[in-house]
Short mmCIF file of C-alpha atoms and ligand atoms in Angstrom, two decimals:
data_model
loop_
_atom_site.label_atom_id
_atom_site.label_comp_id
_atom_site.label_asym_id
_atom_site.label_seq_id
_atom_site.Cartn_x
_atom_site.Cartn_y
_atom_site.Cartn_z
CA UNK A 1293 146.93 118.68 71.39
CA UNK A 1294 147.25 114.67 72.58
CA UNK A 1295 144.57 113.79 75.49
CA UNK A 1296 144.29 110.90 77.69
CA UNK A 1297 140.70 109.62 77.66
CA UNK A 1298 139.74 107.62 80.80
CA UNK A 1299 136.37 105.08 80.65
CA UNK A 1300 135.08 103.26 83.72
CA UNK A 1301 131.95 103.91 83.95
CA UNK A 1302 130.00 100.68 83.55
CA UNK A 1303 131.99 97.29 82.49
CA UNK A 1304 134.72 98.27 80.56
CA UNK A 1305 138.12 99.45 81.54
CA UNK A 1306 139.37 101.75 78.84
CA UNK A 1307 142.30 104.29 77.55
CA UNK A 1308 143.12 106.28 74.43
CA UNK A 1309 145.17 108.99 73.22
CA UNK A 1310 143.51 111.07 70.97
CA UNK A 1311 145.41 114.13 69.16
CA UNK A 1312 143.14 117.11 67.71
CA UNK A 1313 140.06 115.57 68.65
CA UNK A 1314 139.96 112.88 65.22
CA UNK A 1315 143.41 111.78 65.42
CA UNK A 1316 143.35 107.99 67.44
CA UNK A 1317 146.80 107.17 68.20
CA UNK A 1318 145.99 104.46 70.62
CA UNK A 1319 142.42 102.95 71.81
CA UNK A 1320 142.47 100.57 74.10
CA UNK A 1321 139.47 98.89 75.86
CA UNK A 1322 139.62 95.55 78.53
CA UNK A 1323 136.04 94.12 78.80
CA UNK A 1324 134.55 92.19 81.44
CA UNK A 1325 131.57 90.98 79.55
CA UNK A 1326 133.61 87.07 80.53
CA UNK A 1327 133.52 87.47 84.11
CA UNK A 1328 129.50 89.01 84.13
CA UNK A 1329 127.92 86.88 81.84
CA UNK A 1330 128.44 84.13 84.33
CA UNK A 1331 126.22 86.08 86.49
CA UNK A 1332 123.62 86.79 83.69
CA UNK A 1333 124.45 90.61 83.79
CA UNK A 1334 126.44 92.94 85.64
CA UNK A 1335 127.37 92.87 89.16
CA UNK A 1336 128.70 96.61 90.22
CA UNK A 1337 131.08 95.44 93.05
CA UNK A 1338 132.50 93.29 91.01
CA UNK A 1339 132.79 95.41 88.24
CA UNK A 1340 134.75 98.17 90.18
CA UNK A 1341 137.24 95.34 91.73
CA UNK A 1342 138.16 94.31 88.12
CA UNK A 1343 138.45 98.33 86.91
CA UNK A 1344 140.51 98.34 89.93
CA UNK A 1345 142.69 95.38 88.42
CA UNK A 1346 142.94 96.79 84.97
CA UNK A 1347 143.12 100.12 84.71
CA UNK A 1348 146.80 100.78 85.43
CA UNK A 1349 147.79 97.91 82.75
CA UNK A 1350 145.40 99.66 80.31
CA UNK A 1351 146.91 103.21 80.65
CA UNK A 1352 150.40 101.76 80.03
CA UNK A 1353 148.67 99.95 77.31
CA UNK A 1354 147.31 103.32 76.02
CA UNK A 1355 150.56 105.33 75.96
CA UNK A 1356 153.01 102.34 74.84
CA UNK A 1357 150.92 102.30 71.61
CA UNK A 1358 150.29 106.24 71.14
CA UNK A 1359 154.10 106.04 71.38
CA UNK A 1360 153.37 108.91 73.63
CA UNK A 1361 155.13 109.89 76.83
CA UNK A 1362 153.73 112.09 79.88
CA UNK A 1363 155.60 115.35 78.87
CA UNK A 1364 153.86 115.07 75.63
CA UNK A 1365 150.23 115.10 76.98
CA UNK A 1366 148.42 118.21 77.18
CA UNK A 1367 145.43 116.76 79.32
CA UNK A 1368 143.39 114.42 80.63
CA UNK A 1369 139.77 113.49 79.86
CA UNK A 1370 137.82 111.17 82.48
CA UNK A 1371 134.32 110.02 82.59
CA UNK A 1372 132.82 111.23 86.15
CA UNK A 1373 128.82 110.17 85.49
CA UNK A 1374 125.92 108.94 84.65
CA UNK A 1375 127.22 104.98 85.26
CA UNK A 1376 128.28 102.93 88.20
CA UNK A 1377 129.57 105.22 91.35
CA UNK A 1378 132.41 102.59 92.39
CA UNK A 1379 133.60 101.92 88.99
CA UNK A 1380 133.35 106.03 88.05
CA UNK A 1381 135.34 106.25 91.51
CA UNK A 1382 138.22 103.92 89.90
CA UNK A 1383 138.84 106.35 86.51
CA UNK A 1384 138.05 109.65 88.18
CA UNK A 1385 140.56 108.49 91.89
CA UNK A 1386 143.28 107.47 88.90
CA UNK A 1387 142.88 110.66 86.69
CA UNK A 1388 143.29 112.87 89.93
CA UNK A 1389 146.74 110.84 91.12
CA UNK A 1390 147.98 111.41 87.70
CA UNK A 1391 146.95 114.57 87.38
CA UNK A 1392 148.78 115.31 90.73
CA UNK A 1393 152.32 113.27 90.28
CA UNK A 1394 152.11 114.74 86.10
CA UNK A 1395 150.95 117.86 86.95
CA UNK A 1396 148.39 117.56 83.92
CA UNK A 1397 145.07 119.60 83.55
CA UNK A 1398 142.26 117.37 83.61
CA UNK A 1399 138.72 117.40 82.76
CA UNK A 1400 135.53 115.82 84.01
CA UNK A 1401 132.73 114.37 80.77
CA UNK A 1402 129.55 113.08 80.95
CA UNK A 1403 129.25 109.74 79.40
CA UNK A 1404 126.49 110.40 77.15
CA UNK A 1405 128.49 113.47 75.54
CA UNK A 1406 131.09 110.93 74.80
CA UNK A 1407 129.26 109.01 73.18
CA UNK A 1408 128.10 111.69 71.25
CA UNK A 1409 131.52 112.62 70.00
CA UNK A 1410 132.27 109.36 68.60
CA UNK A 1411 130.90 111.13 65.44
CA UNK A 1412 133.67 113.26 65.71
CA UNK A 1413 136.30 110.11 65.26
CA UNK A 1414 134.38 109.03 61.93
CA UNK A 1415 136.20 109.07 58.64
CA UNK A 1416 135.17 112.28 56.63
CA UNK A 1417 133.95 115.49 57.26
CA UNK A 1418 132.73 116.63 60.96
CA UNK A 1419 129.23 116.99 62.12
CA UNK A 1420 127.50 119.96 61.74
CA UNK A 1421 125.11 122.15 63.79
CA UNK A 1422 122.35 121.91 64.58
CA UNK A 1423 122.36 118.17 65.18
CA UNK A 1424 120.10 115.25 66.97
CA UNK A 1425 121.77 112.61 68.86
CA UNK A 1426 120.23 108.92 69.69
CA UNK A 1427 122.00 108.04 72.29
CA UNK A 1428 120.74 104.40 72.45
CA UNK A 1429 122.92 102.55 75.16
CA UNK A 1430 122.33 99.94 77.76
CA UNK A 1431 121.52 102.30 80.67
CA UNK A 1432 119.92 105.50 78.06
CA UNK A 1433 117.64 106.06 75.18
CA UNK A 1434 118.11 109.84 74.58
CA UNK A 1435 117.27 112.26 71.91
CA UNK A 1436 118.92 115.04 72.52
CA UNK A 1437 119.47 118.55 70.32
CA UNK A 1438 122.69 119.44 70.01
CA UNK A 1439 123.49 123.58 68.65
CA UNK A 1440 127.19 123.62 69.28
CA UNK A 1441 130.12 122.29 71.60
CA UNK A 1442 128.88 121.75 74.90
CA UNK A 1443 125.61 122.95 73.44
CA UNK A 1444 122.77 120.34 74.61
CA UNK A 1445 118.95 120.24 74.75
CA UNK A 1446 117.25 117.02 75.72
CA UNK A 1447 113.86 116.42 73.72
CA UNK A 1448 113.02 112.87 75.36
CA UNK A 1449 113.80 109.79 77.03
CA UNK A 1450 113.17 106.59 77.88
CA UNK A 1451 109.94 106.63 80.54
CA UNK A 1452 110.85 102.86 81.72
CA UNK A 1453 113.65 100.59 80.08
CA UNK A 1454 116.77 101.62 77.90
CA UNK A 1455 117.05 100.16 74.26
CA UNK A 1456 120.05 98.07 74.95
CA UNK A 1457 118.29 97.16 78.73
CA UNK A 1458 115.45 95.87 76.61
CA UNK A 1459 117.48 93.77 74.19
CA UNK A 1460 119.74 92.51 77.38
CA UNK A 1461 116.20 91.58 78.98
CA UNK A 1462 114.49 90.01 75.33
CA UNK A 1463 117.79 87.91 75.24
CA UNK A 1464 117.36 86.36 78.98
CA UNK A 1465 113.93 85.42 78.35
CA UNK A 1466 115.34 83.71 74.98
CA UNK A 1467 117.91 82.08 76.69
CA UNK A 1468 120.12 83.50 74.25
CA UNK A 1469 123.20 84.75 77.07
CA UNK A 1470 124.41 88.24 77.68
CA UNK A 1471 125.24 90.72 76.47
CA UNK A 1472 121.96 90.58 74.90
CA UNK A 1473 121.84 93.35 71.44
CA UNK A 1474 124.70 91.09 69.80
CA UNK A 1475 123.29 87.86 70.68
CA UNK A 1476 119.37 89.06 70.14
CA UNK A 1477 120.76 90.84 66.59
CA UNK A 1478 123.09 87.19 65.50
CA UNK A 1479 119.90 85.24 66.20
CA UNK A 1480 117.52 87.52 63.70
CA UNK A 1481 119.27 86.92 61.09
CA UNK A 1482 118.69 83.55 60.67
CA UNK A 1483 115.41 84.71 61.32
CA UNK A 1484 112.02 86.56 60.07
CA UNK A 1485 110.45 89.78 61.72
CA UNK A 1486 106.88 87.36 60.85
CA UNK A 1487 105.16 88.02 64.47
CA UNK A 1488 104.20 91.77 65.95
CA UNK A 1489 104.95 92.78 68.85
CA UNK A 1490 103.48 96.44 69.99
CA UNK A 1491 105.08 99.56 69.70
CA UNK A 1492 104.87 102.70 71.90
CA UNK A 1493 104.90 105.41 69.67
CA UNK A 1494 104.12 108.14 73.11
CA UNK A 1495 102.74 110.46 70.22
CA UNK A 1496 103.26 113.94 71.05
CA UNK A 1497 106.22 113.91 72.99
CA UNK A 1498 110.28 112.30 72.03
CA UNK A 1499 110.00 109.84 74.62
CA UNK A 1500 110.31 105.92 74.34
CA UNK A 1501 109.13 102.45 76.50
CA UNK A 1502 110.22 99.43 75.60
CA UNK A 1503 109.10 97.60 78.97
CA UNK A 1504 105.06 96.54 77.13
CA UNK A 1505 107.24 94.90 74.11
CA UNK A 1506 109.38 93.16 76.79
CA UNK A 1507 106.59 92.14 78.84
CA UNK A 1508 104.50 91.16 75.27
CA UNK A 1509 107.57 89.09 74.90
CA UNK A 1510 107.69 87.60 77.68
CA UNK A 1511 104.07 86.37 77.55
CA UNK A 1512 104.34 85.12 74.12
CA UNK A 1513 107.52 82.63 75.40
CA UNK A 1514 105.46 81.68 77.85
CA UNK A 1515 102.33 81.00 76.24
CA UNK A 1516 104.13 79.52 73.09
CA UNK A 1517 106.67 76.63 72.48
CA UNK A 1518 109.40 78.86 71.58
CA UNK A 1519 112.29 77.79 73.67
CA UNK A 1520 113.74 75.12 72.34
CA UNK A 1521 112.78 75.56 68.61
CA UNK A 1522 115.40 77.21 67.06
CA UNK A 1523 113.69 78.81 63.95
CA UNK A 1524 110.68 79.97 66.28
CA UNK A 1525 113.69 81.47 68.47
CA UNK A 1526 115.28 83.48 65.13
CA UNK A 1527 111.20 84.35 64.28
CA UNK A 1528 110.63 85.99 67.71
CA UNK A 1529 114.15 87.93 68.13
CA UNK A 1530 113.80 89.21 64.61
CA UNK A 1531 110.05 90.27 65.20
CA UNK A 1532 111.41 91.85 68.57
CA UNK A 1533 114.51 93.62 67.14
CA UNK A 1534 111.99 95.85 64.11
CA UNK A 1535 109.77 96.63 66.94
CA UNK A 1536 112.75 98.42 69.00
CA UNK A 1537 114.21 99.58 65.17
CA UNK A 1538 110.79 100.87 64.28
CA UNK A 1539 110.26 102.86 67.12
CA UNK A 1540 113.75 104.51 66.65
CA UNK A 1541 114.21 105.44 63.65
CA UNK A 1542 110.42 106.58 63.38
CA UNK A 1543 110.70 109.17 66.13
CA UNK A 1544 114.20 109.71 65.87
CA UNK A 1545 113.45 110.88 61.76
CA UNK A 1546 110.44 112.88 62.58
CA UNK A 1547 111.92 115.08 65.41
CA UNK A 1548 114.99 115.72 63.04
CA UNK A 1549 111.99 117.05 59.83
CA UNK A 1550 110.48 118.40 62.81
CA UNK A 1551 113.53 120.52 63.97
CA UNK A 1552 115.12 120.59 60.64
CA UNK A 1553 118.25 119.59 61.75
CA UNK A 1554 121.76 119.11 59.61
CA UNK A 1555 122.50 115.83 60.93
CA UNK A 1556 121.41 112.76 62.77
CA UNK A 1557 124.05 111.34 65.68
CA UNK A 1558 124.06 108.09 66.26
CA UNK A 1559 125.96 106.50 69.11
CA UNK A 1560 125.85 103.82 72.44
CA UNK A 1561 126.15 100.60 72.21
CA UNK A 1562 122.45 99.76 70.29
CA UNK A 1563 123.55 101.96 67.62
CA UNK A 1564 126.25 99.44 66.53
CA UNK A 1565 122.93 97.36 65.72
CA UNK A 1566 123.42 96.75 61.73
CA UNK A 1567 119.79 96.04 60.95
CA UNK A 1568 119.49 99.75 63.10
CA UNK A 1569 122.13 101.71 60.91
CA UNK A 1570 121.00 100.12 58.21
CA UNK A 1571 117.32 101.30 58.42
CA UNK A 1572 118.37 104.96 59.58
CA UNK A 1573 120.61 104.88 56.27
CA UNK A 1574 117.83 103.62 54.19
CA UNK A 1575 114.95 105.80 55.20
CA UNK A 1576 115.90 109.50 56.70
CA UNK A 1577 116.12 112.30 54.26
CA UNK A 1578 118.32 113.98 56.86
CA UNK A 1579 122.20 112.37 56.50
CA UNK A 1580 122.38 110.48 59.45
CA UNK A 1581 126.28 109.66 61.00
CA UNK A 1582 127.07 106.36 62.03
CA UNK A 1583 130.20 105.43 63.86
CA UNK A 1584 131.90 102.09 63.55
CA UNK A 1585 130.59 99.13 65.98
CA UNK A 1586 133.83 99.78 68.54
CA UNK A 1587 133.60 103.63 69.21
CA UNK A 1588 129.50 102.83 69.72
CA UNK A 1589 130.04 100.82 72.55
CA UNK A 1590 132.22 102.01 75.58
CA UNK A 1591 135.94 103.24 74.71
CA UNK A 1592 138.10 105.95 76.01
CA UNK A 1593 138.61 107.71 72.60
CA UNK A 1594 135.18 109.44 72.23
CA UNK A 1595 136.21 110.55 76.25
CA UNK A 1596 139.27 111.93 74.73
CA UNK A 1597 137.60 113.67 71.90
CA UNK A 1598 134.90 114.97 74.19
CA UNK A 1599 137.19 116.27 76.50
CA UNK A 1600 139.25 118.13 73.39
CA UNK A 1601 136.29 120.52 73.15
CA UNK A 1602 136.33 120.64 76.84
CA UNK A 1603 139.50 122.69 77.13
CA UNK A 1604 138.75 124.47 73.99
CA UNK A 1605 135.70 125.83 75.97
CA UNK A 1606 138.24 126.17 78.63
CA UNK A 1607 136.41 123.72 81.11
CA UNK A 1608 139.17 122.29 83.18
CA UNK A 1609 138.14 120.61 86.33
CA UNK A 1610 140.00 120.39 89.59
CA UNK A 1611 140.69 117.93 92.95
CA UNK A 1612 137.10 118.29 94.12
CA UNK A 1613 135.28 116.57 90.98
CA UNK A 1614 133.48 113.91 92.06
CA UNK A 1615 131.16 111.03 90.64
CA UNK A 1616 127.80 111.75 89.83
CA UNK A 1617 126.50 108.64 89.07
CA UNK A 1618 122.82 109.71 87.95
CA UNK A 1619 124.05 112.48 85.63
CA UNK A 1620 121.80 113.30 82.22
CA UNK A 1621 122.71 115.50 79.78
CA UNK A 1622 120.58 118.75 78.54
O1 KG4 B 3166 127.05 102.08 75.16
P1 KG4 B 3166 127.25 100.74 75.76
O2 KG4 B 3166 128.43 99.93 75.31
O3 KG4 B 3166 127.33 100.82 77.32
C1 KG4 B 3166 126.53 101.66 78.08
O4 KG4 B 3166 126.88 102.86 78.19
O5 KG4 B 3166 125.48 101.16 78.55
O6 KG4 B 3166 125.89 99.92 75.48
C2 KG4 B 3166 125.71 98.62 75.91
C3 KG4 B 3166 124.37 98.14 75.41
C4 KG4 B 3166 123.98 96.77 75.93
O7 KG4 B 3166 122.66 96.81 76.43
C5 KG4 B 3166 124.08 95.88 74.69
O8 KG4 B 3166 123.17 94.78 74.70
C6 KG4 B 3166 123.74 96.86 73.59
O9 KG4 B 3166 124.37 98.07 73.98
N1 KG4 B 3166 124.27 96.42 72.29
C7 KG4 B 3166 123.50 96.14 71.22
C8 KG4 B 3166 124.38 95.66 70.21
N2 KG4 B 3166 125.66 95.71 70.71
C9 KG4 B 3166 125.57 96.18 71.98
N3 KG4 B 3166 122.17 96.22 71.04
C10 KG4 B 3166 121.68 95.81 69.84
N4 KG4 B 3166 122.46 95.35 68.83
C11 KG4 B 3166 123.80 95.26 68.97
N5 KG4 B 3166 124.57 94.80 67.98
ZN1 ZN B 3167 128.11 103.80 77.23
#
């Protein structure tokens, strides 16, 4: 079965054919991190304008390299929510024309279960149930059970800012450009995690904040000659980055004891954090899947993949789907 994932949800324009679920035959992915870091983060009307711009080239793009034509598709997958409604209206409005002119079955997926099923394009065997997905991404910090296909339970959340929103946010205030994880996670390595910085461990519940560490940042630039000095810089966004890593794999590894899960899930953009994996690796009991850095941030393939067990579960949508753009999973 070959499936055309569609991804516009935030600031990426993507496409992929994916056969059987783990098979990528093409996975491509235009980002406009260029045109919004000149604006220190992303701007949605401009985002949907460029989607609007790319994603015909991208879809060509897509099936040239699957070697795939459209009487060889079996279906479409498109991303309808949580994310930006004028840039989910550019992949779902495209997915419906095709859909029409192709006369293909198409399918609606949350963005957070696709990330989730970028464990299911990882070398090696599948996941197994019961699982517990991270979902750490710019807009989400999730922990969410997962018994089966389709199958979700969500144990916590963030109560203020995403991971990823807190490294974007840690970067800006170190003057270190956007997007902020890669930058903030470059710069610690030249540096030491020598200062603390607070963590909210919420005990009793699988939530997260990271907006006291950001604001304890914040204060310490301020009071402290840190711009400027480039080892104090790598010092602070080291110190920063094991708070956030701390806090994660802490919680995440005690609600998966806690549950006994099979598995850990990691996936989102954070998750392609190699201090992060690293840590998760080095510490959980619990075997703990890691995709590779491109299918953790935004790409069409895990859309594909998602929407493969979609029309397993016989879940096809139809010309009234529309954009949800505060949709949460579980
Ligand atoms: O999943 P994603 O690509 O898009 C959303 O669905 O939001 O995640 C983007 C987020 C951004 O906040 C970005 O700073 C963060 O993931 N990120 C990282 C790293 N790479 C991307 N955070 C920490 N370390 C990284 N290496
Ligand atoms: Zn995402």
């Amino acid at each position: 079965m070959k499936i055309l994932g569609i991804e516009t949800s935030c600031d990426e324009t993507a496409a992929a054919v994916v056969q059987n679920s783990t098979r990528t035959l093409s996975d491509v992915v235009a980002s406009q991190i260029e045109i919004h870091a000149r604006y220190g983060g992303i701007v949605p009307e401009v985002a949907s304008r460029q989607h609007m711009l790319s994603i015909v080239p991208v879809i060509e793009k897509a099936m040239t390299e699957a070697k795939t034509s459209w009487q060889h598709l079996d279906g479409m997958a498109v991303t309808f929510g949580p994310g930006l409604a004028g840039s989910l209206l550019v992949g779902v409005n495209v997915a419906k024309a095709i859909a029409l002119s192709k006369n293909l079955p198409f399918t609606g997926v949350n963005h957070l279960e696709a990330h989730i099923y970028a464990n299911w394009l990882n070398k090696g065997k599948a996941p197994s149930f019961p699982s517990l997905c991270l979902i750490i991404s710019g807009g989400h910090s999730e922990l969410v059970l997962m018994k089966g296909h389709g199958e979700f339970e969500k144990l916590g959340r963030t109560r203020d800012d995403a991971a990823g929103e807190a490294f974007d946010k840690a970067a800006r205030i170190l003057g270190l450009g956007y997007p902020g994880g890669p930058a903030i996670e470059k710069e610690a390595i030249a540096g030491k995690p020598c200062l603390h910085f607070p963590r909210a461990w919420l005990k009793g519940t699988h939530d997260f904040s990271f907006s006291g560490l950001k604001t304890a940042l914040w204060h310490f630039v301020q009071k402290n000659q840190v711009l400027g000095n480039s080892s104090f810089v790598a010092n602070v966004a080291a110190s920063f980055q094991e708070a956030v890593i701390d806090v994660l794999v802490t919680k995440t590894i005690n609600a998966a004891e806690e549950l006994q899960v099979k598995q850990i899930l990691l996936s989102g953009g954070v998750a392609s954090n190699k201090s992060l994996t690293q840590r998760f690796l080095n510490t959980s009991p619990i075997p703990v899947s890691v995709p590779p850095p491109h299918l953790c941030t935004d790409n069409a393939a895990m859309v594909a993949t998602c929407g493969y067990y979609h029309f397993q579960n016989g879940n096809f949508s139809n010309y009234d789907l529309d954009v949800v753009p505060g949709l949460s999973l579980g």
